[in-house]
């Protein structure tokens, strides 16, 4: 949009319903009530008094000399949101698999499978640790051009709030923690079972040695 001939506040007030319809993808914007407009008011993120930057989940209205940079920030926020949603989906499957494997850990007479299961969990856990580092790195990687500009950083932060990116980020990190806990619990349980198996083997070996010694003694006694 071309440079405003009035202040941003005057323009927004005069065209409030139209602007609201644009950023909210509301086709019947002319019929919107004051109640609707007041429940989710438009926030202008412009730096200058004649600058308009309106952003909602379904649209944006920009009147600024930095419009290209602002559009890039909006695109970046959308990409980050999609990346987090993808991680959320992938991690949910990983969590389901980890908990399913945890439920299938051998017990009782199946304890002989412990060693194989332990190797499998160790491999899966190490693979996940590598994936986790990449996920955490991608989530928390900053962009110098944004970090060093107060207005761009503020804009990026607020757009992320619009898309609930911070909450999604926390949920992704929570799932990472839950998956790590599942793998750790599995390793602990399998380690315990493995040492129980070693104890059983030791006592069976000891019992066999005693029995073998007893047989040799009986034979020699004859």
CSV table of N, CA and C in Angstrom, one decimal, residues 93-105 182-183:
chain,number,residue,atom,x,y,z
A,93,UNK,N,4.4,-39.4,17.4
A,93,UNK,CA,4.6,-40.8,16.9
A,93,UNK,C,5.8,-41.5,17.7
A,94,UNK,N,6.8,-40.7,17.8
A,94,UNK,CA,8.0,-41.2,18.6
A,94,UNK,C,7.7,-41.6,20.0
A,95,UNK,N,6.9,-40.7,20.6
A,95,UNK,CA,6.4,-40.9,22.0
A,95,UNK,C,5.5,-42.2,22.1
A,96,UNK,N,4.6,-42.3,21.2
A,96,UNK,CA,3.7,-43.5,21.1
A,96,UNK,C,4.6,-44.8,21.0
A,97,UNK,N,5.6,-44.7,20.1
A,97,UNK,CA,6.4,-45.9,19.9
A,97,UNK,C,7.2,-46.2,21.1
A,98,UNK,N,7.8,-45.2,21.7
A,98,UNK,CA,8.6,-45.4,22.9
A,98,UNK,C,7.8,-46.0,24.1
A,99,UNK,N,6.6,-45.5,24.2
A,99,UNK,CA,5.7,-46.0,25.3
A,99,UNK,C,5.2,-47.4,25.0
A,100,UNK,N,5.0,-47.7,23.7
A,100,UNK,CA,4.6,-49.0,23.3
A,100,UNK,C,5.7,-50.0,23.5
A,101,UNK,N,6.9,-49.6,23.2
A,101,UNK,CA,8.1,-50.5,23.4
A,101,UNK,C,8.3,-50.7,24.9
A,102,UNK,N,8.0,-49.7,25.7
A,102,UNK,CA,8.2,-49.8,27.1
A,102,UNK,C,7.2,-50.8,27.7
A,103,UNK,N,6.0,-50.8,27.1
A,103,UNK,CA,5.0,-51.7,27.6
A,103,UNK,C,5.3,-53.2,27.2
A,104,UNK,N,6.1,-53.3,26.2
A,104,UNK,CA,6.5,-54.7,25.6
A,104,UNK,C,7.8,-55.2,26.2
A,105,UNK,N,8.3,-54.5,27.2
A,105,UNK,CA,9.6,-55.0,27.8
A,105,UNK,C,9.4,-56.4,28.4
A,182,UNK,N,10.9,-41.9,28.8
A,182,UNK,CA,10.5,-43.3,28.5
A,182,UNK,C,11.7,-44.1,28.2
A,183,UNK,N,12.6,-43.6,27.4
A,183,UNK,CA,13.8,-44.3,27.1
A,183,UNK,C,14.7,-44.6,28.3
